[in-house]
Coordinates of C-alpha atoms and ligand atoms in Angstrom, one line a residue:
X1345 CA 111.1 97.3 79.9
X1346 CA 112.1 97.1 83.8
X1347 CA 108.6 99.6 85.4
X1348 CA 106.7 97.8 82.6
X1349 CA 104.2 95.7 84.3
X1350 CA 104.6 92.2 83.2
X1351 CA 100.4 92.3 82.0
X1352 CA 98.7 88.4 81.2
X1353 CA 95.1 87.9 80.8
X1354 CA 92.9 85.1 79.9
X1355 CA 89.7 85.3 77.9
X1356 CA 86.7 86.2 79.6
X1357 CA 84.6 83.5 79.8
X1358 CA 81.1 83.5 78.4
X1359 CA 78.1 82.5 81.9
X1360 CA 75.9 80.8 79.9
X1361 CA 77.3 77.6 81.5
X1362 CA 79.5 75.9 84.2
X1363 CA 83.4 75.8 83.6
X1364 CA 85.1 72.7 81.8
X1365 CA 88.5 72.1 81.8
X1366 CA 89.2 73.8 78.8
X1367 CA 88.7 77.3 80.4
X1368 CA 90.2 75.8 83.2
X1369 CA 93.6 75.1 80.9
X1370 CA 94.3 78.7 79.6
X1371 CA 93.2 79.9 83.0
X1372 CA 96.1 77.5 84.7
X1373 CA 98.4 77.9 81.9
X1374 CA 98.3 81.6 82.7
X1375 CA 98.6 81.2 86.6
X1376 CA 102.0 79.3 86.0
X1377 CA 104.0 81.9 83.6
X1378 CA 103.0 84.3 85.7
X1379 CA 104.0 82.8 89.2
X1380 CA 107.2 82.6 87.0
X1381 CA 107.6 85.5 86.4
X1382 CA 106.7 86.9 89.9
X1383 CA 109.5 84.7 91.4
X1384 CA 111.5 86.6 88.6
X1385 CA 111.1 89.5 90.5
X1386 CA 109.0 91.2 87.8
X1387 CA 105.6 93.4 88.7
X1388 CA 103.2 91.2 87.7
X1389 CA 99.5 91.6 86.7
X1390 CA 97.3 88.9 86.2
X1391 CA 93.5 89.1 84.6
X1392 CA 90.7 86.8 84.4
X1393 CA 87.1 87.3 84.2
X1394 CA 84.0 86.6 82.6
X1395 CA 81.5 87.9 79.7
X1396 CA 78.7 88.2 80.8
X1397 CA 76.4 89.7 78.1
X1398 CA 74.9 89.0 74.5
X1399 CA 72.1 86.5 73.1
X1400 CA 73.9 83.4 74.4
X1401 CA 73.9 84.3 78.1
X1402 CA 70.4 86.0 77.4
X1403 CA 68.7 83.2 76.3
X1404 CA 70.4 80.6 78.6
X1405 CA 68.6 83.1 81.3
X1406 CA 65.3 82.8 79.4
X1407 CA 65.1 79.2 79.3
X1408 CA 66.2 79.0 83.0
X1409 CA 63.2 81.6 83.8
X1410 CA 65.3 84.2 85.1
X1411 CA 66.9 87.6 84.3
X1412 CA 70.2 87.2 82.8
X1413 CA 72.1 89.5 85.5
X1414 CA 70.6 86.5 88.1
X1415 CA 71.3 84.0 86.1
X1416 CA 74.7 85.7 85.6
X1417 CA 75.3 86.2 89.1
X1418 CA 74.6 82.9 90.5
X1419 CA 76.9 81.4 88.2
X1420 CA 79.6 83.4 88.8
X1421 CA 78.9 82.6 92.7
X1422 CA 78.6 78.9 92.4
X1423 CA 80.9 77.9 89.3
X1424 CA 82.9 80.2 88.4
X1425 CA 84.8 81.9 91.6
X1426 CA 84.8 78.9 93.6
X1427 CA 86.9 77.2 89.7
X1428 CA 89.8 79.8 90.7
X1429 CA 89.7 77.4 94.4
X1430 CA 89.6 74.5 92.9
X1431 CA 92.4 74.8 90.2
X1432 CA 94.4 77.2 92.6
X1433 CA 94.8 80.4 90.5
X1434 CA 96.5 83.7 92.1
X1435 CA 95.1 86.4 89.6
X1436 CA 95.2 90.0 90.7
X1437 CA 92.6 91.1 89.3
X1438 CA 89.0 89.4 88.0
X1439 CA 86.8 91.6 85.8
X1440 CA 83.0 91.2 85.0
X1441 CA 81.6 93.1 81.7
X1442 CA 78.4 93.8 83.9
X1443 CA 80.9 96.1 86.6
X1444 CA 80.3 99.6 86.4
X1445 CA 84.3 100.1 85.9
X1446 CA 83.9 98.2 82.4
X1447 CA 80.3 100.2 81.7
X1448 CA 82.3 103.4 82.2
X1449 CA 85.5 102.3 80.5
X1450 CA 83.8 100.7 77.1
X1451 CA 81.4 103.8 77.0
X1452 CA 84.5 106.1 76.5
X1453 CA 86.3 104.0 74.2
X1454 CA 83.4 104.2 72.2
X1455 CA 83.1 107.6 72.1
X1456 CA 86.6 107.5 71.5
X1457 CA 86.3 105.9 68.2
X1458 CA 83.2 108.0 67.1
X1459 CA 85.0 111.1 67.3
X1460 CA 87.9 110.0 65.3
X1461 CA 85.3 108.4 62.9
X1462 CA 85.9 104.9 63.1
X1463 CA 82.5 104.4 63.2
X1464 CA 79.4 104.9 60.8
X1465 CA 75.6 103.6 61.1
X1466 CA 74.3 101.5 58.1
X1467 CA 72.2 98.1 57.6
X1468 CA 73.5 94.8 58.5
X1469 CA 71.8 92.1 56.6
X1470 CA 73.4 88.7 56.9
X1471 CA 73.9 85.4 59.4
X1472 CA 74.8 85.0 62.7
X1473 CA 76.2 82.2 65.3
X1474 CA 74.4 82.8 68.9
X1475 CA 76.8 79.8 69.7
X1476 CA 80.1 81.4 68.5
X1477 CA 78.3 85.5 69.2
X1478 CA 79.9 86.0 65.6
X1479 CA 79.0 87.2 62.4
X1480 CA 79.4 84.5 59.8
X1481 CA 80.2 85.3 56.0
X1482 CA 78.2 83.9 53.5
X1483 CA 81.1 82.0 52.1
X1484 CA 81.1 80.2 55.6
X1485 CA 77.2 78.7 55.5
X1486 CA 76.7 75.3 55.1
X1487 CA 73.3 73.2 55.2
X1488 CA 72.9 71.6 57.8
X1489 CA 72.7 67.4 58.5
X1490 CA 71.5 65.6 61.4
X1491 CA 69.4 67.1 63.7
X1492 CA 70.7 70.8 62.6
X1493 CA 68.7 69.4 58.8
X1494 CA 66.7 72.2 57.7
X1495 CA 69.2 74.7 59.6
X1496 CA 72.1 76.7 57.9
X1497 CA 75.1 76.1 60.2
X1498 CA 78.6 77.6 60.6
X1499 CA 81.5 76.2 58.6
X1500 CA 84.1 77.5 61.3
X1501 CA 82.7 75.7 64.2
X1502 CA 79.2 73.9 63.2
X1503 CA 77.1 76.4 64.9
X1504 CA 73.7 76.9 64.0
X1505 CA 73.0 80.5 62.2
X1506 CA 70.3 82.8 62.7
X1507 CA 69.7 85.7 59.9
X1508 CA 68.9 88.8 61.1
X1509 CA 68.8 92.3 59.3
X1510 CA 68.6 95.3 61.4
X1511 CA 70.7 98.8 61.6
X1512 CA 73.9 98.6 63.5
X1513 CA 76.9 100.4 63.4
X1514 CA 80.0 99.4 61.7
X1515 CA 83.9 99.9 62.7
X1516 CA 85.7 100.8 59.7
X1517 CA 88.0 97.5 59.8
X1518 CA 88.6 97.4 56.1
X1519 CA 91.0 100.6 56.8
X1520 CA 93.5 98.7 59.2
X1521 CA 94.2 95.9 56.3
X1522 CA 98.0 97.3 55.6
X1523 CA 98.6 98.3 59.4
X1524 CA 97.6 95.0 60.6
X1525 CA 100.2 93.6 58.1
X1526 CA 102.9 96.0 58.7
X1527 CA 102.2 95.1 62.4
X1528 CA 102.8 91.5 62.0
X1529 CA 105.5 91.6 59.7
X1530 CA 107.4 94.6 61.8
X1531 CA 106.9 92.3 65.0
X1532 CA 106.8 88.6 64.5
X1533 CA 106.3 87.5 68.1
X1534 CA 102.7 89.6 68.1
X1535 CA 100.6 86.3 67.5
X1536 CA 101.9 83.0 68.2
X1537 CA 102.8 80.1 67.4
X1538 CA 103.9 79.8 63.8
X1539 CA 100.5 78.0 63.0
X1540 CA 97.8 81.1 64.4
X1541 CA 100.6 83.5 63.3
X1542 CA 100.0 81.9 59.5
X1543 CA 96.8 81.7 59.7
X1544 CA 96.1 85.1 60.6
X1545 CA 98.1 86.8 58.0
X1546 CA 96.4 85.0 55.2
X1547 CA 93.1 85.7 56.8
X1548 CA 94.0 89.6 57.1
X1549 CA 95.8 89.0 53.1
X1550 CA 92.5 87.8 51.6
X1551 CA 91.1 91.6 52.5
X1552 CA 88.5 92.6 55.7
X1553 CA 85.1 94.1 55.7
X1554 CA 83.5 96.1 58.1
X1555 CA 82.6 94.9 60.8
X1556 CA 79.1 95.1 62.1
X1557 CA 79.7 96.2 66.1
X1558 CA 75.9 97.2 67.4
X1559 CA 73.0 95.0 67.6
X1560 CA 69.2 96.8 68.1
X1561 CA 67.1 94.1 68.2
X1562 CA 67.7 93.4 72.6
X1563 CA 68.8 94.9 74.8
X1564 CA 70.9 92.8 77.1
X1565 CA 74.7 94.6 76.7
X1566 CA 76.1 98.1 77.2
X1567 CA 74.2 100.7 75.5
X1568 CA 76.3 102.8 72.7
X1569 CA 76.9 106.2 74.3
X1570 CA 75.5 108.2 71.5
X1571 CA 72.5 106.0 70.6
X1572 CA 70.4 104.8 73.3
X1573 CA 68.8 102.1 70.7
X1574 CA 71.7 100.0 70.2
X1575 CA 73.6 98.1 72.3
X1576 CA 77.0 96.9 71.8
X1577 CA 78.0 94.0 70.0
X1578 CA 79.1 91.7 72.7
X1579 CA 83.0 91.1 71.6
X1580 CA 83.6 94.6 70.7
X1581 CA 82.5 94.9 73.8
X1582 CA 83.9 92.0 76.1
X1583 CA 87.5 92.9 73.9
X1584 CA 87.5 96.3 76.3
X1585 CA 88.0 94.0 79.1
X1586 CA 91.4 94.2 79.1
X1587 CA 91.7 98.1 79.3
X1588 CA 88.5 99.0 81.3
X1589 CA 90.0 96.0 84.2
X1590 CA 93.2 98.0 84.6
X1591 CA 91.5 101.6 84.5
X1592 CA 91.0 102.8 80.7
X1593 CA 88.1 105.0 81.2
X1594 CA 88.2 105.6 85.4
X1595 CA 91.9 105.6 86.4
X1596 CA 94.4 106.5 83.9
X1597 CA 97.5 106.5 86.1
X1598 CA 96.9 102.7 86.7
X1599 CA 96.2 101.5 83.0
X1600 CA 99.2 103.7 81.4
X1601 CA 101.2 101.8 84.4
X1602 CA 100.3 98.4 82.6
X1603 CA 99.1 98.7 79.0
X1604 CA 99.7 97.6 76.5
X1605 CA 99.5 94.1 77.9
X1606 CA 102.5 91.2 78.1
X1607 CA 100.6 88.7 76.7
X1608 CA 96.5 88.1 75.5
X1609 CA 96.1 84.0 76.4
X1610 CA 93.4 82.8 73.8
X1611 CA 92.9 79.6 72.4
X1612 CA 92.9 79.2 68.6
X1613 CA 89.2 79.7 68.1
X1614 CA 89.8 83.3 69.2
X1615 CA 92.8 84.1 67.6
X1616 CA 91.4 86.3 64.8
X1617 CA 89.2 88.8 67.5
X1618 CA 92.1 89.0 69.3
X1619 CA 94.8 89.3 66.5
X1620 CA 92.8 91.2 64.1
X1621 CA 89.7 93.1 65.2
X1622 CA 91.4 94.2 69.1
X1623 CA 94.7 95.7 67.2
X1624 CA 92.2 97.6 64.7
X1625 CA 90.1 98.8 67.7
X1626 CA 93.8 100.2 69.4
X1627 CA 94.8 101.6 66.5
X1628 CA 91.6 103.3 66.0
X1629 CA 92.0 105.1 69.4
X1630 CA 95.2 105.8 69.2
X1631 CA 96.4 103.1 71.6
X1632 CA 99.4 100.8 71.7
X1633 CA 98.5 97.3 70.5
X1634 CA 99.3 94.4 73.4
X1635 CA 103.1 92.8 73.0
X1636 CA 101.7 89.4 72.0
X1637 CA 98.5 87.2 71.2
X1638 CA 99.2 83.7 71.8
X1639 CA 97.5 81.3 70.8
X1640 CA 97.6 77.5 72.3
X1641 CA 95.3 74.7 70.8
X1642 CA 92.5 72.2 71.7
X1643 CA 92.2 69.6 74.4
X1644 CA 90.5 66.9 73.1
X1645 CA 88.9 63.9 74.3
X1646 CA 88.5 60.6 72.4
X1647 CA 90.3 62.0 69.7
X1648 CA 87.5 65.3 69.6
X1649 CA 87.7 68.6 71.2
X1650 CA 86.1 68.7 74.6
X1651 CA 82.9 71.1 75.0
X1652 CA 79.9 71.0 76.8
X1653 CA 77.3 70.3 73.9
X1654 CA 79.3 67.1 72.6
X1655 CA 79.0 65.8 76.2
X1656 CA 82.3 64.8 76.6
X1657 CA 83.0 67.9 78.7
X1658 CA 84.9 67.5 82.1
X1659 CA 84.5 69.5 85.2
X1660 CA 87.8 70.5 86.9
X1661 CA 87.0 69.9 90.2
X1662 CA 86.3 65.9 88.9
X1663 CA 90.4 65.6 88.0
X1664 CA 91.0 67.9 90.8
X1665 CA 88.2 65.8 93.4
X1666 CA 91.0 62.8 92.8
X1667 CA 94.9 63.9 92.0
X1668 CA 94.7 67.0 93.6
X1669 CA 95.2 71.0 92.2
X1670 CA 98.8 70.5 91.6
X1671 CA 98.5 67.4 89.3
X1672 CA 95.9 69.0 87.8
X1673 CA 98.0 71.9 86.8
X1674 CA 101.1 69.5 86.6
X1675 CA 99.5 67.6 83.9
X1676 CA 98.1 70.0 81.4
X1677 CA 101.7 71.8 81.6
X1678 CA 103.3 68.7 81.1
X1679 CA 101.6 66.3 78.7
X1680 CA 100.2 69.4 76.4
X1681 CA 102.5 71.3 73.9
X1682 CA 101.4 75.1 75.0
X1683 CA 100.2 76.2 71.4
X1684 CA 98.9 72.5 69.7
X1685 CA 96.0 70.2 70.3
X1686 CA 96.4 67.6 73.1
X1687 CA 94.9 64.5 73.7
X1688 CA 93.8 64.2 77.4
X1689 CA 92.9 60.8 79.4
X1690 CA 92.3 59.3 83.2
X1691 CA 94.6 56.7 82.2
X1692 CA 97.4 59.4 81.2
X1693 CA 96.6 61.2 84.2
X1694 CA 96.8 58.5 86.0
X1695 CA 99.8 57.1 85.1
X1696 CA 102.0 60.2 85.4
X1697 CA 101.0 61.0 88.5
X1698 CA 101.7 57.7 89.9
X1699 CA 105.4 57.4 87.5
X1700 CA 106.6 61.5 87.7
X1701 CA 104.7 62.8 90.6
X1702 CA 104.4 60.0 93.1
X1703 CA 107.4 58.0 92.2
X1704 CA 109.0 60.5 90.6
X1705 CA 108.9 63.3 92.9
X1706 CA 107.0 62.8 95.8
X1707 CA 109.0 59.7 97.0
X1708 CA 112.8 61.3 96.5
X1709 CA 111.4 64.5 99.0
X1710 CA 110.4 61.8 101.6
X1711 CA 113.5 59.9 101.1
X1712 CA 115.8 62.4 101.4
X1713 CA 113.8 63.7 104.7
X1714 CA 114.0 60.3 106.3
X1715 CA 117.3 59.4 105.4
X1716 CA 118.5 62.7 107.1
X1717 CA 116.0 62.2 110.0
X1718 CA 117.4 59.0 110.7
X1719 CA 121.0 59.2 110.1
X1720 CA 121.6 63.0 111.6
X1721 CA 118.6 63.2 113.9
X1722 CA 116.6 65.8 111.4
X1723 CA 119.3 68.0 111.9
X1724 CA 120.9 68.9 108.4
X1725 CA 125.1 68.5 108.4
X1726 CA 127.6 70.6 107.3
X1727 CA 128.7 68.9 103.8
X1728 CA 132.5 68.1 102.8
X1729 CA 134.0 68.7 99.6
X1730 CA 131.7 68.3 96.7
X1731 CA 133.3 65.2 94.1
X1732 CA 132.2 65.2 90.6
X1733 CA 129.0 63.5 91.3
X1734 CA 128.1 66.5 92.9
X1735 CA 129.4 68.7 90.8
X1736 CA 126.8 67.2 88.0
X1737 CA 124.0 68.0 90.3
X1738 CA 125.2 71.3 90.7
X1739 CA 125.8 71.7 86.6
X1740 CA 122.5 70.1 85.8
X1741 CA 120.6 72.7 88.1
X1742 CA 122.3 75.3 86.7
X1743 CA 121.6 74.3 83.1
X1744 CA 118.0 73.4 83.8
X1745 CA 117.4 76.9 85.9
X1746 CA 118.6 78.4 82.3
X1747 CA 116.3 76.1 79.7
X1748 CA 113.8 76.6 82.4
X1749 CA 113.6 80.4 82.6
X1750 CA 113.6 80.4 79.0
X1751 CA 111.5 78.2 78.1
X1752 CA 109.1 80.6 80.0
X1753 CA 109.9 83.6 78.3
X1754 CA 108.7 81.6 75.2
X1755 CA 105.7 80.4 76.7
X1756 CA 106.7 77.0 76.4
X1757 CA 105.9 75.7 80.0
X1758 CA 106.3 71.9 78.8
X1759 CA 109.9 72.6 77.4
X1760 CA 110.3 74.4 80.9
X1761 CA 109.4 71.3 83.5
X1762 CA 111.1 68.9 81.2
X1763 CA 114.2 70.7 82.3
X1764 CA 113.4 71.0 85.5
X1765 CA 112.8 67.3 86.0
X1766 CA 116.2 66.6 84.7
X1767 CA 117.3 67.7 88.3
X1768 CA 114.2 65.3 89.4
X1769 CA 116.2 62.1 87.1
X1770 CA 119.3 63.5 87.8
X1771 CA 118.9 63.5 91.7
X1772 CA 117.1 60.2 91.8
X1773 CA 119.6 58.6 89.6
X1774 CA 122.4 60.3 92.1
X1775 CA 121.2 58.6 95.4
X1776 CA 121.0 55.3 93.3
X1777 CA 124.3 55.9 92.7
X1778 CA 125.5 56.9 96.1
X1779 CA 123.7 54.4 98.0
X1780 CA 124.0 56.4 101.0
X1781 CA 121.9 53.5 102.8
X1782 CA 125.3 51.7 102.0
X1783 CA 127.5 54.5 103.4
X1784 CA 125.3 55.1 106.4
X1785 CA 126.9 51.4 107.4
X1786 CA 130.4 52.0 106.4
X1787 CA 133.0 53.0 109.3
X1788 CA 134.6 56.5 109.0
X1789 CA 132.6 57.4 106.1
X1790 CA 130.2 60.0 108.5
X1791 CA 131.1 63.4 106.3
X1792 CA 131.0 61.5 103.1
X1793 CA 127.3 60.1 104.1
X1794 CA 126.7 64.6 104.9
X1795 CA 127.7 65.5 101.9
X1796 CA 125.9 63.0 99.6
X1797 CA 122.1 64.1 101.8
X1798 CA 123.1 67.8 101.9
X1799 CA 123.8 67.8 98.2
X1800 CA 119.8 66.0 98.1
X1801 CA 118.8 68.8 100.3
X1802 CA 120.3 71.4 98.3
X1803 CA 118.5 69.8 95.0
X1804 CA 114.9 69.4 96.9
X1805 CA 115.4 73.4 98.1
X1806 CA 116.2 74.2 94.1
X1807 CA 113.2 71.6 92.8
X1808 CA 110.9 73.8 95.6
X1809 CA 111.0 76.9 94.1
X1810 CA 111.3 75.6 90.5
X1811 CA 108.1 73.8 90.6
X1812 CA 106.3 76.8 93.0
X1813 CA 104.9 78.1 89.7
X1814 CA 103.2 74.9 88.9
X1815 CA 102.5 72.7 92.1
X1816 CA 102.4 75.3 95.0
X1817 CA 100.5 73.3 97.6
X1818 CA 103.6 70.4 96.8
X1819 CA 106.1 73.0 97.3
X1820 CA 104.9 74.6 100.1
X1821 CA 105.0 71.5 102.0
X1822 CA 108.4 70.5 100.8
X1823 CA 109.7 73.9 101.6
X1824 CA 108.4 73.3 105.5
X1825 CA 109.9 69.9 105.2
X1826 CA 113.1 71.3 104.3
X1827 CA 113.0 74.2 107.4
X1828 CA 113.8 76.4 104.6
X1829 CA 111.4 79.3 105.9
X1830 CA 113.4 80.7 109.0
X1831 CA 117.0 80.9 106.8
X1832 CA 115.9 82.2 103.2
X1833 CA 112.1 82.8 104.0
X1834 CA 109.0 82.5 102.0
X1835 CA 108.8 80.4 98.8
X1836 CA 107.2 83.0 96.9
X1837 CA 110.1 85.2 97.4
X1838 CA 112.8 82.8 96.5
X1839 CA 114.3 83.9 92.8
X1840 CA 114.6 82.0 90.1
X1841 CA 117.8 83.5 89.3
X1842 CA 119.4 82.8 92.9
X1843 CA 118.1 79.2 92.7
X1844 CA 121.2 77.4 91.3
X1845 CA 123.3 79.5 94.1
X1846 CA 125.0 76.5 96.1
X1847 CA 124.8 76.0 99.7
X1848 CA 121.8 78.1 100.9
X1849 CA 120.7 75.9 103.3
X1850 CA 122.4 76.6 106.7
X1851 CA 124.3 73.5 108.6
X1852 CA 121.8 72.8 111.4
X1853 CA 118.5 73.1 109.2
X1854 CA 115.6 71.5 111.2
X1855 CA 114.7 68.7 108.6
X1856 CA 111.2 66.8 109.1
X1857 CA 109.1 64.2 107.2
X1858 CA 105.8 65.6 105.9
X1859 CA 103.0 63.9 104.9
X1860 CA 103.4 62.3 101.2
X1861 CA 103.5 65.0 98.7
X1862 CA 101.3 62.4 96.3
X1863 CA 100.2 59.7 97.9
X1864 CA 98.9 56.8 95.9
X1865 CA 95.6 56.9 94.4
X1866 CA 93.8 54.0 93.6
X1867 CA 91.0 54.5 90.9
Ligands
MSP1391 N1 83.7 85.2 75.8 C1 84.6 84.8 74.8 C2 86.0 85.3 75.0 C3 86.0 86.8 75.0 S1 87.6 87.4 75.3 C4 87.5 89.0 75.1 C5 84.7 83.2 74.7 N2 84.3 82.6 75.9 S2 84.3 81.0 76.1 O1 83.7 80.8 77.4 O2 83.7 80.4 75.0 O3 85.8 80.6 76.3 C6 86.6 80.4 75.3 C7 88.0 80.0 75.8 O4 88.0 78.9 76.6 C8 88.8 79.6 74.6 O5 89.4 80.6 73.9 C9 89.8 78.7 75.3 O6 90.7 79.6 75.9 C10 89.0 78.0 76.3 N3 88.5 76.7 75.8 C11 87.2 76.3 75.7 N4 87.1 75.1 75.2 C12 88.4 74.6 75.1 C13 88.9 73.3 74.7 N5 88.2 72.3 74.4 N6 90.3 73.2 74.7 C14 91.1 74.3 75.1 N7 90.6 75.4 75.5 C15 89.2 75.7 75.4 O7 85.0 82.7 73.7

């Protein structure tokens, strides 16, 4: 689909509270596939945002003795904008549900699905998770222990439930049972992995109600076009993001240009809205449902997923305060299967930034860089012929340029730096090798000494825009370091596909030591 836009988004995040670094992770994990895929070449579009009404952020207002559009507005002012600083996203786009754009966009989508007659008034009686902004089944309440005793609480996430019984409208979703199927069977990449792909079939398999999608009992949300008593439900509401940000509604040149989206980032606990309910909604407008819904899993903390209640929830700008954005973003890539639940510690941070960045890394850039500034005066050489030793640098860029780029494409961002720090090992394990210390001292050996630090050069200018996509500020520097700029340009314009193209930096490159890319970090 070449003039497809090449659409991610993240959830929106709910402003009842500060960021963790679990929106932070989906957030990142986003920013890197689609740097990717920018250096691909591809038009690229990338969403974030934040969800800014319902009872949660309403009564988080309340307590705090302000209006929730204050409340919402400071928070997006002193948390949330300044969180895309500090973890070093490059979204195009960030879309609040209190914008007019989305008031105007959800209003006709709305009306959209009223006229076809998705939609029908009737009386919702049942429970409901403030916590979660969900409707909970009866099958799914629980008594609660502890200090929710006396409470009913949510089976799917321990949430305390409210009842409530009021008229709302409903959204036919029963109807879209067989579709839904037909939809995953027909394309089995539309939610992923394997484990939220399962899970969502059977869920869709046991049969689907209606689903409730107004609430009349407040008023904090958009009002439903038609009846000025009912607000909508917040995440039939907050769903819309994704079409009112990119011009359902007010620009419809711009959102045919990029819907249906690439890819919905969720994590697991949002699978089913985004899997089940969103498609339903599409469908029922007549819309093309997104490409794919992936799903990645929990960080977790002592063994227990990390939120803000449990108090064991972590600020990004705490990890970031100490290693840096780019070992931030380095280490939920790396030690975090994209998809499963990953354990998270300071000692594990710790110790691969010290062993992969620092050592790793960091410390073969500054090598190379002296070694060239003090054997050729910083000025690069022109290499001789390339033995086999190089010839297996060459191979294993080539290969790792190819597992790389693929692993990608399958959202798989850990699979894709473990190939690209084969080139790391392989390089570091080449100089070892090569000793050119050794050959620096050996008589008549001056092209052989040219080849072995041009062929490090050459590696460092491949690992530069490889790692771009995760590390930029790293990169960045190690492209100046390298003088790349003035003979192949900026970093951000450097293909992936022409990285494993031999020989691109010119003889006479202008080689300089920078400051250490990670210095070491004593905790
Ligand atoms: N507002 C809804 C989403 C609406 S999207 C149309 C919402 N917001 S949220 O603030 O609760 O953010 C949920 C998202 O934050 C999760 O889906 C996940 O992406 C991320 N995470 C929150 N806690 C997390 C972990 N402990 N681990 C990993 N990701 C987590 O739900």
């Amino acid at each position: 689909m070449p003039d497809q836009t090449f659409y991610v988004t993240t959830p929106i995040y709910y402003v009842n509270d500060a960021p963790h670094i679990g929106h932070g992770y989906t957030t990142v994990m986003g920013d890197i596939i689609t740097r990717w895929h920018r250096q691909r070449g591809e038009d690229v579009w990338y969403l974030t945002g934040t969800d800014e009404h319902g009872l949660k952020v309403l009564r988080k207002a309340e307590q705090n003795g302000m209006t929730p559009q204050e409340w919402a507005d400071r928070l997006i002012e002193t948390e949330w904008m300044p969180l895309l600083e500090t973890i070093d996203v490059a979204n195009d786009d960030f879309i609040r549900t209190t914008e007019e754009r989305h008031l105007v966009g959800s209003k006709a989508f709305w009306q959209d699905l009223y006229d076809r007659g998705a939609v029908y008034k009737g009386e919702f009686s049942g429970w409901y998770s403030v916590g979660a902004e969900e409707f909970v089944g009866d099958d799914d309440v629980l008594d609660g222990e502890g200090e929710d005793e006396g409470f009913k609480v949510s089976a799917l996430d321990g949430s305390r439930l409210e009842h409530v019984t009021e008229e709302n409208y409903f959204f036919k979703l029963s109807e879209y049972q067989q579709a839904l199927l037909d939809l995953y069977e027909q394309n089995p990449d539309f939610i992923q992995p394997a484990s939220a792909r399962n899970e969502v079939i059977s869920f869709v398999q046991r049969g689907l109600k209606d689903l409730s999608m107004s609430r009349s009992t407040f008023d904090w949300g958009i009002q439903v076009p038609w009846d000025e008593k009912h607000v909508m439900y917040v995440w039939i509401e907050a769903l819309l993001n994704y079409v009112t940000a990119i011009g359902y509604g007010t620009d419809q040149d711009a959102f045919e240009k990029r819907w249906p989206a690439s890819i919905h980032l969720v994590g697991k606990d949002i699978a089913r809205f985004h899997a089940v309910i969103w498609p339903a909604m599409l469908m029922a407008a007549g819309q093309p449902v997104p490409h794919q819904v992936f799903a990645h899993g929990w960080l977790l903390v002592g063994g227990q997923k990390m939120s803000k209640s449990k108090a064991n929830g972590i600020r990004p700008d705490e990890i970031v305060g100490t290693f840096g954005s780019d070992a931030y973003r380095y280490y939920f890539a790396r030690a975090i299967t994209f998809g499963s639940d990953g354990s998270i510690s300071w000692e594990d941070i710790h110790a691969r930034y010290h062993a992969e960045l620092a050592n790793g890394f960091g410390n073969l850039a500054s090598r190379v860089a002296s070694m060239i500034g003090s054997y050729f005066d910083g000025s690069l050489p022109a290499a001789g012929e390339l033995t086999d030793a190089e010839q297996r640098v060459v191979g294993t860029i080539e290969s790792a340029v190819a597992d790389a780029d693929a692993a990608i494409e399958a959202v798989a961002p850990q699979d894709a730096l473990a190939a690209i720090w084969r080139v790391v090992d392989e390089l570091n394990g080449y100089l070892t090798e090569q000793a050119p210390w050794k050959v620096a001292k050996e008589e008549g050996q001056r092209e052989r000494l040219a080849t072995i630090l041009v062929t490090a050069a050459e590696g460092l200018r491949a690992l530069a825009v490889l790692l771009n996509p995760v590390m930029p500020k790293a990169c960045a520097s190690l492209w100046e370091s390298l003088g790349a700029e003035p003979a192949l340009g900026n970093l951000a314009d450097q293909r992936i596909a022409d990285v494993a193209r031999w020989g691109q930096l010119p003889e006479g490159t202008t080689i300089t030591k920078v400051p250490s890319l990670f210095p070491r970090i004593e905790t």
